Tab-separated table of C-alpha atoms in Angstrom:
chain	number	residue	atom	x	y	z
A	946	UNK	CA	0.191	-9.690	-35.793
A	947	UNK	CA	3.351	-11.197	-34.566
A	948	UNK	CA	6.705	-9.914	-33.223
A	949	UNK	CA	9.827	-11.115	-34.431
A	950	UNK	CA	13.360	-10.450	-32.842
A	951	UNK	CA	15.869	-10.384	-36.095
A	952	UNK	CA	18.616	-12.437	-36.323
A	953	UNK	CA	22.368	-11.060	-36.694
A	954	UNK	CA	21.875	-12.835	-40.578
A	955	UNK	CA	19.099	-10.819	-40.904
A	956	UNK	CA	20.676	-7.326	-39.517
A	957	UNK	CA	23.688	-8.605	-41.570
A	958	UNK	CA	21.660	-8.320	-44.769
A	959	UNK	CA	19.790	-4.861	-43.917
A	960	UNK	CA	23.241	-3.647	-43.611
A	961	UNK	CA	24.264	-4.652	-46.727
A	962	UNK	CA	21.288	-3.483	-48.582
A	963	UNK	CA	21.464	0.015	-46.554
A	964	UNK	CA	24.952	0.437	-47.638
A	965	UNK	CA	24.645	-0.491	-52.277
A	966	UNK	CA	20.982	-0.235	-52.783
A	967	UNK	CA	19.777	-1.120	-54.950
A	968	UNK	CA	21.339	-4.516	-54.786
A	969	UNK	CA	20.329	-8.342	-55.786
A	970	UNK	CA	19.755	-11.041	-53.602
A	971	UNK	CA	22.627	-12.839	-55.587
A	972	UNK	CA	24.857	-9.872	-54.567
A	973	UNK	CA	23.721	-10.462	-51.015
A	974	UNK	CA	24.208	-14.041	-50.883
A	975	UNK	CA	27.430	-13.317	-52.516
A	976	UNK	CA	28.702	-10.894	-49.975
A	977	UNK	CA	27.410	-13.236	-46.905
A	978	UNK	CA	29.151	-16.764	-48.958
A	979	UNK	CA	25.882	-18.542	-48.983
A	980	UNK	CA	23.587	-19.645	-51.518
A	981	UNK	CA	20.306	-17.667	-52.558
A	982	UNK	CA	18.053	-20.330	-51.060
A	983	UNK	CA	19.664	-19.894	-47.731
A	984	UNK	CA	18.557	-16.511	-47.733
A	985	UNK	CA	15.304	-16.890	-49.118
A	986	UNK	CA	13.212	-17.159	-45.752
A	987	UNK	CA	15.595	-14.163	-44.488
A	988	UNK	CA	14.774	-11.965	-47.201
A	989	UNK	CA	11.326	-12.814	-46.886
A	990	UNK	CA	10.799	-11.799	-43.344
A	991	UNK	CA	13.096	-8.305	-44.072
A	992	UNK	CA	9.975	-7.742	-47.150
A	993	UNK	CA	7.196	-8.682	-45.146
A	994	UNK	CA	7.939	-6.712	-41.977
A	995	UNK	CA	8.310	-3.171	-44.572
A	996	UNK	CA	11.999	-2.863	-43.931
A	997	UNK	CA	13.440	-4.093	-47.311
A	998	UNK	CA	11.365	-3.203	-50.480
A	999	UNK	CA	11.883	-5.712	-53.499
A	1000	UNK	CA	11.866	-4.382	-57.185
A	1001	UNK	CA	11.757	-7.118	-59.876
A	1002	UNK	CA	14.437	-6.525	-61.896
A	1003	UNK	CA	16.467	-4.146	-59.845
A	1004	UNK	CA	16.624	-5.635	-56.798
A	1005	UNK	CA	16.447	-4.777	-52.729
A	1006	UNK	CA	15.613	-0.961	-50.713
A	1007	UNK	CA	15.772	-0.418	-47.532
A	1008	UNK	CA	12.549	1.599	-46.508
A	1009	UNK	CA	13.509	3.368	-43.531
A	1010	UNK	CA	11.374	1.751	-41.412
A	1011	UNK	CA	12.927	-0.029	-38.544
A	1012	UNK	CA	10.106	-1.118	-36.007
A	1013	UNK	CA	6.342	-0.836	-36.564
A	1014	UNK	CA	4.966	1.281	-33.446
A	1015	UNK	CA	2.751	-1.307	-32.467
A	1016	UNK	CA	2.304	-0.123	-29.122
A	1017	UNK	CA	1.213	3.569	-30.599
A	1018	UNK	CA	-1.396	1.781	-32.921
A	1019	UNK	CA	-2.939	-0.263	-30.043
A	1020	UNK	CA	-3.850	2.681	-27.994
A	1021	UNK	CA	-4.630	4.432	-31.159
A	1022	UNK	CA	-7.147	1.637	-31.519
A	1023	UNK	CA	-9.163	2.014	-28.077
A	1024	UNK	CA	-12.127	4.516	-27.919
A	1025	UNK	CA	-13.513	6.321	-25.328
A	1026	UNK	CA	-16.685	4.103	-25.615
A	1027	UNK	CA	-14.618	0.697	-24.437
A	1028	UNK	CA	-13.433	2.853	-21.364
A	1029	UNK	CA	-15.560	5.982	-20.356
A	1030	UNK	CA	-17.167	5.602	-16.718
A	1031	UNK	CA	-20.862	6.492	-15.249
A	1032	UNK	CA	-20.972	10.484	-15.176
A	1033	UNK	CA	-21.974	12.133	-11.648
A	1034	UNK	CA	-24.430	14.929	-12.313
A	1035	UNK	CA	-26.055	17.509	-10.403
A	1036	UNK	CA	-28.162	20.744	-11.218
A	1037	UNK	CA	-27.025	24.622	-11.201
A	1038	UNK	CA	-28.898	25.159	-8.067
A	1039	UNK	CA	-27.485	22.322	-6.045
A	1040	UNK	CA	-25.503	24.628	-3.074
A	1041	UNK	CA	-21.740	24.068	-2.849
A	1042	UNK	CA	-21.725	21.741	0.290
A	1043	UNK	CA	-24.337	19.305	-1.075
A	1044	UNK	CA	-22.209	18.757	-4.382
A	1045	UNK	CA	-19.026	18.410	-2.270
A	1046	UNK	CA	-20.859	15.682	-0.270
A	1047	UNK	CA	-22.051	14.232	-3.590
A	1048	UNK	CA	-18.464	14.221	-4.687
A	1049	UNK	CA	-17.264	12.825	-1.684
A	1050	UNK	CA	-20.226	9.659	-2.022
A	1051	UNK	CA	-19.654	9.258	-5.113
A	1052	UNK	CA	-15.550	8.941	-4.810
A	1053	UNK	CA	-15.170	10.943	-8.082
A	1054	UNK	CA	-12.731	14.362	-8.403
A	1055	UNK	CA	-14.793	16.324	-10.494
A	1056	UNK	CA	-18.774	16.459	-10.976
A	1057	UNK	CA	-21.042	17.874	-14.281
A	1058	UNK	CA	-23.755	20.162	-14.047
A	1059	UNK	CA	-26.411	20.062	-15.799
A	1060	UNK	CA	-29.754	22.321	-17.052
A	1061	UNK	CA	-32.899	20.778	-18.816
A	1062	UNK	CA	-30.282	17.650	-18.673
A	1063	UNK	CA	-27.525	19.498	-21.011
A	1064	UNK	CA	-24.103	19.955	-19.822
A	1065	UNK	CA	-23.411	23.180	-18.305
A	1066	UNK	CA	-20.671	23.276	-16.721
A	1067	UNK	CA	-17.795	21.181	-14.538
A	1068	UNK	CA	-16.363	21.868	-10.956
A	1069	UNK	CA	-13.588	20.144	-9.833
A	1070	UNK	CA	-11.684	19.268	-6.183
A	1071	UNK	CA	-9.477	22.172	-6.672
A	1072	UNK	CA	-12.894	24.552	-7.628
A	1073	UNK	CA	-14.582	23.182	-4.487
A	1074	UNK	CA	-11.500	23.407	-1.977
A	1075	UNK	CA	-10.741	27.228	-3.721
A	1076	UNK	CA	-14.293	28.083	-2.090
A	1077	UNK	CA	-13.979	26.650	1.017
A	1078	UNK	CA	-10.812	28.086	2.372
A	1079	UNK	CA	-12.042	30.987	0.443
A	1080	UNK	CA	-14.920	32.210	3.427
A	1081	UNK	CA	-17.591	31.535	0.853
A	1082	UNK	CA	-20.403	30.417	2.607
A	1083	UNK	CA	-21.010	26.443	0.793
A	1084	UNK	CA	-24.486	26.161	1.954
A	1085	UNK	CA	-26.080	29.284	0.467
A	1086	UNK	CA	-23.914	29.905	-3.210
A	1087	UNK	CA	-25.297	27.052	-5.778
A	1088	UNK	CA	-22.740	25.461	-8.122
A	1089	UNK	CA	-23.771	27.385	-10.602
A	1090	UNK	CA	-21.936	30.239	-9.899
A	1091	UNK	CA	-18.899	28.755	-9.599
A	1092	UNK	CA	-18.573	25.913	-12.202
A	1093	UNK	CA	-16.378	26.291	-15.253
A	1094	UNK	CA	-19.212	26.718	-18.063
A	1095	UNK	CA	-19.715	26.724	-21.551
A	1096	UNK	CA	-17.341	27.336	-24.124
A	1097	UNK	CA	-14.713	26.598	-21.866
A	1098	UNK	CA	-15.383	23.306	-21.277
A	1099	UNK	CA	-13.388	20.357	-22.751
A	1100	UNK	CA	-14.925	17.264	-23.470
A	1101	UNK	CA	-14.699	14.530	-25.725
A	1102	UNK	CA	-16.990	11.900	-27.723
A	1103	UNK	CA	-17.332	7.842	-27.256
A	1104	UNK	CA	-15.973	7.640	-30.937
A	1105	UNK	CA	-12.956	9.178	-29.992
A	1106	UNK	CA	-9.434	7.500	-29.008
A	1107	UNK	CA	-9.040	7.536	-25.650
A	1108	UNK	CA	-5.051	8.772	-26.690
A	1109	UNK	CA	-6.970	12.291	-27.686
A	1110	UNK	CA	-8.759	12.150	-24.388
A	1111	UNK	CA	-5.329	11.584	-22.248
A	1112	UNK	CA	-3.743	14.086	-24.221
A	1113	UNK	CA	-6.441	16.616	-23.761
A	1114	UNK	CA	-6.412	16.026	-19.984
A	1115	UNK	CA	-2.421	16.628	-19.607
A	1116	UNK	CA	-2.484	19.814	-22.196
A	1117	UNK	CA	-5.346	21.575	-20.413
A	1118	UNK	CA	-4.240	20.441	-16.731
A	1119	UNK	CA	-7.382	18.997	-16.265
A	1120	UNK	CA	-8.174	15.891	-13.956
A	1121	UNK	CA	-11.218	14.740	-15.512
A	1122	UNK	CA	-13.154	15.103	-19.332
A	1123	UNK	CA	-16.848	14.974	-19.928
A	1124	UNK	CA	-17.545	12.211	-22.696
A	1125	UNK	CA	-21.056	14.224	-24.280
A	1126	UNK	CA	-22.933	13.684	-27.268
A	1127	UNK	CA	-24.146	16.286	-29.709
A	1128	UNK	CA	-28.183	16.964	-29.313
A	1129	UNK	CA	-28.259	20.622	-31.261
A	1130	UNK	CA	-25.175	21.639	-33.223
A	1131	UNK	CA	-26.658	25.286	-33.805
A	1132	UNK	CA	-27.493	25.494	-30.279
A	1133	UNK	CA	-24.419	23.324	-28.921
A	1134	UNK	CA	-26.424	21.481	-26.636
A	1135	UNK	CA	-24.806	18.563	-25.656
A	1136	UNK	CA	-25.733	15.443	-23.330
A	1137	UNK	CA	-23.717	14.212	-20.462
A	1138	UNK	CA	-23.184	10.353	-21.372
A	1139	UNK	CA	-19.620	9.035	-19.495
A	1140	UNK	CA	-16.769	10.606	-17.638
A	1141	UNK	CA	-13.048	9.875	-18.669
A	1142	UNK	CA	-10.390	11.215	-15.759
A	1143	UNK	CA	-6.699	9.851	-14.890
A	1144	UNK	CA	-8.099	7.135	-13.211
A	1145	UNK	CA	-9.370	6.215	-16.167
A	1146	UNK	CA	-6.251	6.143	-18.123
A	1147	UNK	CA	-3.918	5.044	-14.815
A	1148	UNK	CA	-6.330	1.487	-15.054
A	1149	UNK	CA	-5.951	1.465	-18.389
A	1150	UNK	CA	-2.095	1.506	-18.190
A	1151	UNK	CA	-2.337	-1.609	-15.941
A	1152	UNK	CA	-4.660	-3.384	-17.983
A	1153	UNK	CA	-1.818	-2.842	-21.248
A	1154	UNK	CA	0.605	-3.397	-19.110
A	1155	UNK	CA	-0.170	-6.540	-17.093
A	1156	UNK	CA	-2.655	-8.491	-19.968
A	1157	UNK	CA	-1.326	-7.685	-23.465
B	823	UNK	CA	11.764	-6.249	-32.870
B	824	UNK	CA	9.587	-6.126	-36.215
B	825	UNK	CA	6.166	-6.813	-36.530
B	826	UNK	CA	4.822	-8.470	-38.679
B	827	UNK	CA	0.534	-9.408	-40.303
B	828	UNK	CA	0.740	-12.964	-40.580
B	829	UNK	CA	-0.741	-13.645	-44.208
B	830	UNK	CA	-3.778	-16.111	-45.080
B	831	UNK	CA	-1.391	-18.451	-46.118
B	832	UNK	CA	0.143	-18.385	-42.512
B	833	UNK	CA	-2.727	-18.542	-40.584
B	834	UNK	CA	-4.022	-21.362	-42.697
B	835	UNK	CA	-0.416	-23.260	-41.737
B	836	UNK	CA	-1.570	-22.083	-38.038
B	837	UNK	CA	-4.952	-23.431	-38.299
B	838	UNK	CA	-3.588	-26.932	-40.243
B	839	UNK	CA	-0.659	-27.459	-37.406
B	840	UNK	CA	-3.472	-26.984	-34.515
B	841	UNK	CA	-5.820	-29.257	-36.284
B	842	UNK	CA	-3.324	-32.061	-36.639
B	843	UNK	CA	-0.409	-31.888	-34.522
B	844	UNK	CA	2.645	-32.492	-34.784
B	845	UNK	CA	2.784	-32.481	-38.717
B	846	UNK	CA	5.737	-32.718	-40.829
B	847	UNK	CA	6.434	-29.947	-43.752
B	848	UNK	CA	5.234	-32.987	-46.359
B	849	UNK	CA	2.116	-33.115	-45.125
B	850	UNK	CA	1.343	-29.384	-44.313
B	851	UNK	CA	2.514	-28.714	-48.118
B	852	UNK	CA	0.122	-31.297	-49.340
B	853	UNK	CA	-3.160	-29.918	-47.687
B	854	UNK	CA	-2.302	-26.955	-49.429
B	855	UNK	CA	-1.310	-27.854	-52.391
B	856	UNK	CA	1.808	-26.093	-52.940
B	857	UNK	CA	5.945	-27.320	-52.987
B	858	UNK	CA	8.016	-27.355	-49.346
B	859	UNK	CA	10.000	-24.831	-51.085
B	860	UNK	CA	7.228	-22.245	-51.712
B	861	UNK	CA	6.290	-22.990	-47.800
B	862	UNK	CA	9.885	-22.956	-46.416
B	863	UNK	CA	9.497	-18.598	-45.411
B	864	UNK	CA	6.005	-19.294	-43.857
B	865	UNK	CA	7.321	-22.021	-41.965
B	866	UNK	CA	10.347	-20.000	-40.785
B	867	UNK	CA	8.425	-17.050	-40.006
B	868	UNK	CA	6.231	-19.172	-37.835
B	869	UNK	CA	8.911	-20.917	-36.046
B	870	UNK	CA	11.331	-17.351	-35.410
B	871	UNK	CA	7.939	-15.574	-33.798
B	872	UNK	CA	7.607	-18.670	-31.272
B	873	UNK	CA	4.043	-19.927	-32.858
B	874	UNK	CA	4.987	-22.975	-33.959
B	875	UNK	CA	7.931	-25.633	-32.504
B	876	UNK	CA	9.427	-27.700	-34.910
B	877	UNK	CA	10.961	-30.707	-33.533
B	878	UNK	CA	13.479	-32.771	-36.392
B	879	UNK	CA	11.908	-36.159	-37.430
B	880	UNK	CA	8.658	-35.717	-35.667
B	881	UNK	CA	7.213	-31.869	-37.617
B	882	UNK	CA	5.445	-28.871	-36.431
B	883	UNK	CA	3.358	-28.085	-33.030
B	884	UNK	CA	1.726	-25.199	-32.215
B	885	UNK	CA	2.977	-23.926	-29.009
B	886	UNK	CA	0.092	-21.796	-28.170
B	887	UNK	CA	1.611	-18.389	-28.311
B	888	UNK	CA	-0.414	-15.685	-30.215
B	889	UNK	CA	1.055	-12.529	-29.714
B	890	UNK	CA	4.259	-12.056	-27.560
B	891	UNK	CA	3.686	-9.295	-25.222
B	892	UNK	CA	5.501	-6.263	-26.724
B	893	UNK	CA	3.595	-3.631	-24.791
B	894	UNK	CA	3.971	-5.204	-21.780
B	895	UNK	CA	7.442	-5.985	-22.034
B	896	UNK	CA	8.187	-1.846	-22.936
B	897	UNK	CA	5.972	-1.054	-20.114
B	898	UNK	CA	7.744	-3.342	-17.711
B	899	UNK	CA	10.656	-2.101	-18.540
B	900	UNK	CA	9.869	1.512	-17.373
B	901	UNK	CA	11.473	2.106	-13.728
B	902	UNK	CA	10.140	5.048	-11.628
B	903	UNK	CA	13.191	6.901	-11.487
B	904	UNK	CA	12.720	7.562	-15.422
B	905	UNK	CA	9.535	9.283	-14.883
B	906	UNK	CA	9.327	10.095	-11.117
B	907	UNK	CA	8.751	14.357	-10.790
B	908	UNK	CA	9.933	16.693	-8.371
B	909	UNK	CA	8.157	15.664	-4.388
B	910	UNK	CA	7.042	18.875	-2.710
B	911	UNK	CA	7.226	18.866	0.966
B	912	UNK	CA	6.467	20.856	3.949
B	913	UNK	CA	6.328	19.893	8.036
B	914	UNK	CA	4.467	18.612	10.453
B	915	UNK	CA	3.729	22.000	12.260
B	916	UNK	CA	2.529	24.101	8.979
B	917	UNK	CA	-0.874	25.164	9.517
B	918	UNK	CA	-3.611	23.378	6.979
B	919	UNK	CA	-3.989	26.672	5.672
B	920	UNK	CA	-0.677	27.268	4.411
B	921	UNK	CA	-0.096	23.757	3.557
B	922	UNK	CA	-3.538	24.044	1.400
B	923	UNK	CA	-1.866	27.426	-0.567
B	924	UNK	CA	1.559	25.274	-1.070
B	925	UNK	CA	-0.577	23.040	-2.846
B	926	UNK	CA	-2.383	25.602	-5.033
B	927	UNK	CA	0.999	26.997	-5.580
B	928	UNK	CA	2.922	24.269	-6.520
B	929	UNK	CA	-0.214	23.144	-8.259
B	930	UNK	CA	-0.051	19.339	-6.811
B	931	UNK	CA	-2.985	17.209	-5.735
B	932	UNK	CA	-0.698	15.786	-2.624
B	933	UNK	CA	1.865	17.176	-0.350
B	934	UNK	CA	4.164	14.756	1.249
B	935	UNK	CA	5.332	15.409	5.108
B	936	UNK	CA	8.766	15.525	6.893
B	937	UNK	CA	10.038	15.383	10.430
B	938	UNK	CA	13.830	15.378	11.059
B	939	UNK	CA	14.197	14.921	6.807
B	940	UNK	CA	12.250	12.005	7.037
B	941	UNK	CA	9.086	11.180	5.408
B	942	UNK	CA	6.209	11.113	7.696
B	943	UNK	CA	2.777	11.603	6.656
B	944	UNK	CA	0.768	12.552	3.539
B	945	UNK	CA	-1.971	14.834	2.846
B	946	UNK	CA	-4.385	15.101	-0.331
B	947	UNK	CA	-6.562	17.398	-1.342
B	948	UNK	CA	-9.421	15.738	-0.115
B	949	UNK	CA	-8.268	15.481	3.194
B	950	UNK	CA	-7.720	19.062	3.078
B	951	UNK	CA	-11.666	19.392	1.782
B	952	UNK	CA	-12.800	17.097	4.335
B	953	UNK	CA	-11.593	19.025	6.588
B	954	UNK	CA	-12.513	22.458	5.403
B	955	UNK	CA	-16.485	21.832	5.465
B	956	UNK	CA	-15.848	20.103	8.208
B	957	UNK	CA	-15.403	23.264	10.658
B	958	UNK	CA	-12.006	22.477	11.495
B	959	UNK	CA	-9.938	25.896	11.934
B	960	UNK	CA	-7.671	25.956	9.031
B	961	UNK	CA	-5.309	28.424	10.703
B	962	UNK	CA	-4.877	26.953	13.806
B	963	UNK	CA	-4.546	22.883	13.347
B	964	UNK	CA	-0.966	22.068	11.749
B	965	UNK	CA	-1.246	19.487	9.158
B	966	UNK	CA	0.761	16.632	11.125
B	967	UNK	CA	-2.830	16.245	12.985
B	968	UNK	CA	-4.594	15.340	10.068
B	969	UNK	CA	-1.972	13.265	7.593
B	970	UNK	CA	-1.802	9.968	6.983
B	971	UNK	CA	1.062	8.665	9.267
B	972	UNK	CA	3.990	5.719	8.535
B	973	UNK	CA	3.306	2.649	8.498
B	974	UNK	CA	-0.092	3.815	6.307
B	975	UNK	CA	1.677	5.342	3.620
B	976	UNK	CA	1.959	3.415	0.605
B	977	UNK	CA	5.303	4.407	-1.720
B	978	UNK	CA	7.202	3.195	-4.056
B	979	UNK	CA	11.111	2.984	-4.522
B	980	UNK	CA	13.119	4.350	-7.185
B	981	UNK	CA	13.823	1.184	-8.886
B	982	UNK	CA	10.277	-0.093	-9.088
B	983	UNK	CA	8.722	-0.479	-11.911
B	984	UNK	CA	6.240	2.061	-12.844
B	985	UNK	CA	3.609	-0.929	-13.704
B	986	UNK	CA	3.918	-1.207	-10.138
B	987	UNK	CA	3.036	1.962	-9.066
B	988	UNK	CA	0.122	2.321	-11.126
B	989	UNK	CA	-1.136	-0.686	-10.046
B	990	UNK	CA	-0.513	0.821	-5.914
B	991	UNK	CA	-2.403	4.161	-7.309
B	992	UNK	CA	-5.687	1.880	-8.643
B	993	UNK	CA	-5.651	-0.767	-5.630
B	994	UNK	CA	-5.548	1.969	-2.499
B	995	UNK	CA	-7.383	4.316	-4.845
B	996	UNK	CA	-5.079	7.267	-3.896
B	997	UNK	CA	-3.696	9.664	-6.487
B	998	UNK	CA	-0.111	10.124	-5.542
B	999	UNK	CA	3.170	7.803	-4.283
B	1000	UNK	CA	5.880	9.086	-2.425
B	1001	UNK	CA	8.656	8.024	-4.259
B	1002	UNK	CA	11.276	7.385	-1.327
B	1003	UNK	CA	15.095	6.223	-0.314
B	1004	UNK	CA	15.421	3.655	2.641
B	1005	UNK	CA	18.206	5.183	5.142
B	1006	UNK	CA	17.924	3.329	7.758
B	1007	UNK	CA	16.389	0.055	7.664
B	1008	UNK	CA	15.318	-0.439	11.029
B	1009	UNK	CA	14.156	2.589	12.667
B	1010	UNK	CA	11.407	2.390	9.269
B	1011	UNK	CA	13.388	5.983	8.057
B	1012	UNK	CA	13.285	6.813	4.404
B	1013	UNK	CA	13.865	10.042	2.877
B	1014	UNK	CA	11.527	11.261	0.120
B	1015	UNK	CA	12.922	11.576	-3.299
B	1016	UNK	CA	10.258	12.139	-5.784
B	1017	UNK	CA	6.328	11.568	-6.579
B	1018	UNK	CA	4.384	9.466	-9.063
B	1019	UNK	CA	0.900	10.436	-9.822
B	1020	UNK	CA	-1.724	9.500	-11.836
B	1021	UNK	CA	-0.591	12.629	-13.634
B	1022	UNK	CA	2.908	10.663	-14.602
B	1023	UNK	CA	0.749	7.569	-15.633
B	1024	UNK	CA	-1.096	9.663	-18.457
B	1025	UNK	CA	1.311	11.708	-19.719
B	1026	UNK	CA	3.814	8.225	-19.589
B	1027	UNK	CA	0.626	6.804	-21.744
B	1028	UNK	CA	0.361	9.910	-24.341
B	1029	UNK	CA	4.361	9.315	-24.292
B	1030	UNK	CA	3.670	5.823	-25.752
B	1031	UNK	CA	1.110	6.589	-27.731
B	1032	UNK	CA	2.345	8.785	-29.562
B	1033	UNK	CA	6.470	8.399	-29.983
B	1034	UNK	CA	6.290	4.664	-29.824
């Protein structure tokens, strides 16, 4: 794949074919007062890159198409699998204040719960400080009681693009997705197996933005 | 800007100029079997994209260019002030209580804090966790005890780049930049215009992703 920056000639002849489509490359060189050959590498580039369409016989289109959205297509192209990180887990019975320390050691903004090692539910920061200025008592209520649970989770799947995965995270508000596999589809039992948050995306952003 | 899929043809020419550089036209057309003429668009693709150099009287090198950075040209070119949202601020002498519930209410992950109009400390939400299981009495400490103070605070300006802030969000592993005006240079006194989060960074990245 290679980027090209087009030349006046070139957005010279795009205008020309935009404005008496269909039209021949004689007509063009015509019009511009050079010869066909001149134009042949021009013309060439306009086909290749999908802006101009050639029709033997009739001539030169113009498509439509001005620039391919490469940028769109890379992120399109990265999964969840080349960027999810290590899930932090802990069971239904674990009390608040030992998963806020967890969350704390662990450096992460939202933990999984799990029981039998499927997914139950999710807690988050803003769960967690809710509680605590709340009165509960964090050393005798277990997560389990306040977690968001199943169906309302959202999560996503290694195979997915990680552009589903940022877009599910800024439509549902969320700061952090569970990346699960499917065990049981009748009993929707699903495995913990990554974690994809802002973070996520934010070092993603650098890495597109400072390597590519 | 186009983009363009080099064809086999062109990455053969590639692979032929790296092999035996520099090369003249002649030559390349004779490994391949085919007139200058039917190579003259290849070659002129080649040498408009930057991958090959062609020098008069001596031929083709290859300049070792693959791909010119589109994305992170587009991304570079993003400033903070495009993106930058709304900062929201309260004093040093609000209690962490009511600083906690302007959070919730403006539904923000930091709060940034003033004294005089000037920016002086911040406060996330896990400080404001930390400090809840810690004991500490919500009501009675005001949050200036507890924030991180100037010259700790790490911000961005306006006219930064937003590459740059998300690489300030990943290296002091924070979630949220002031955004902030320099008044007076000396006396260290800025005023704080807006936030960047790692909130901005995805949606900015479901932005490109999709519309680009």
């Amino acid at each position: 794949m290679i980027i090209i920056q087009l030349s006046e000639r070139q957005e010279k002849i795009v205008d020309i074919v935009k404005e008496g489509q269909p039209i021949t490359s004689e007509a063009i060189a015509k019009k511009l007062e050079l010869t066909r050959a001149t134009l042949r590498p021009d013309l060439a580039i306009l086909t290749m890159s999908g802006i101009l369409d050639a029709r033997p016989k009739v001539g030169y289109f113009y498509t439509g198409k001005t620039t391919l959205s490469f940028i769109s297509e890379k992120i399109k192209g990265i999964k969840v699998a080349d960027v999810k990180s290590i899930p932090i887990v802990v069971s239904e019975e674990t009390s608040l204040y030992d998963a806020i320390v967890t969350m704390f050691l662990e450096d992460v903004s939202s933990i999984f719960i799990t029981n039998n090692g499927y997914i139950s539910g999710v807690v988050s920061r803003k769960d967690f400080l809710k509680n605590a200025i709340g009165g509960t008592d964090l050393h005798k209520i277990p997560v389990g009681v306040i977690m968001t649970r199943m169906p309302n989770i959202v999560f996503v799947k290694s195979e997915d693009s990680i552009l589903s995965a940022a877009i599910k995270l800024i439509e549902h508000e969320i700061d952090s997705l569970p990346v699960v596999e499917e065990i049981d589809r009748d009993k929707r039992n699903y495995k913990v197996v990554g974690r994809v948050t802002k973070t996520t995306i934010t070092r993603l952003f650098v890495e597109l933005g400072i390597n590519s």
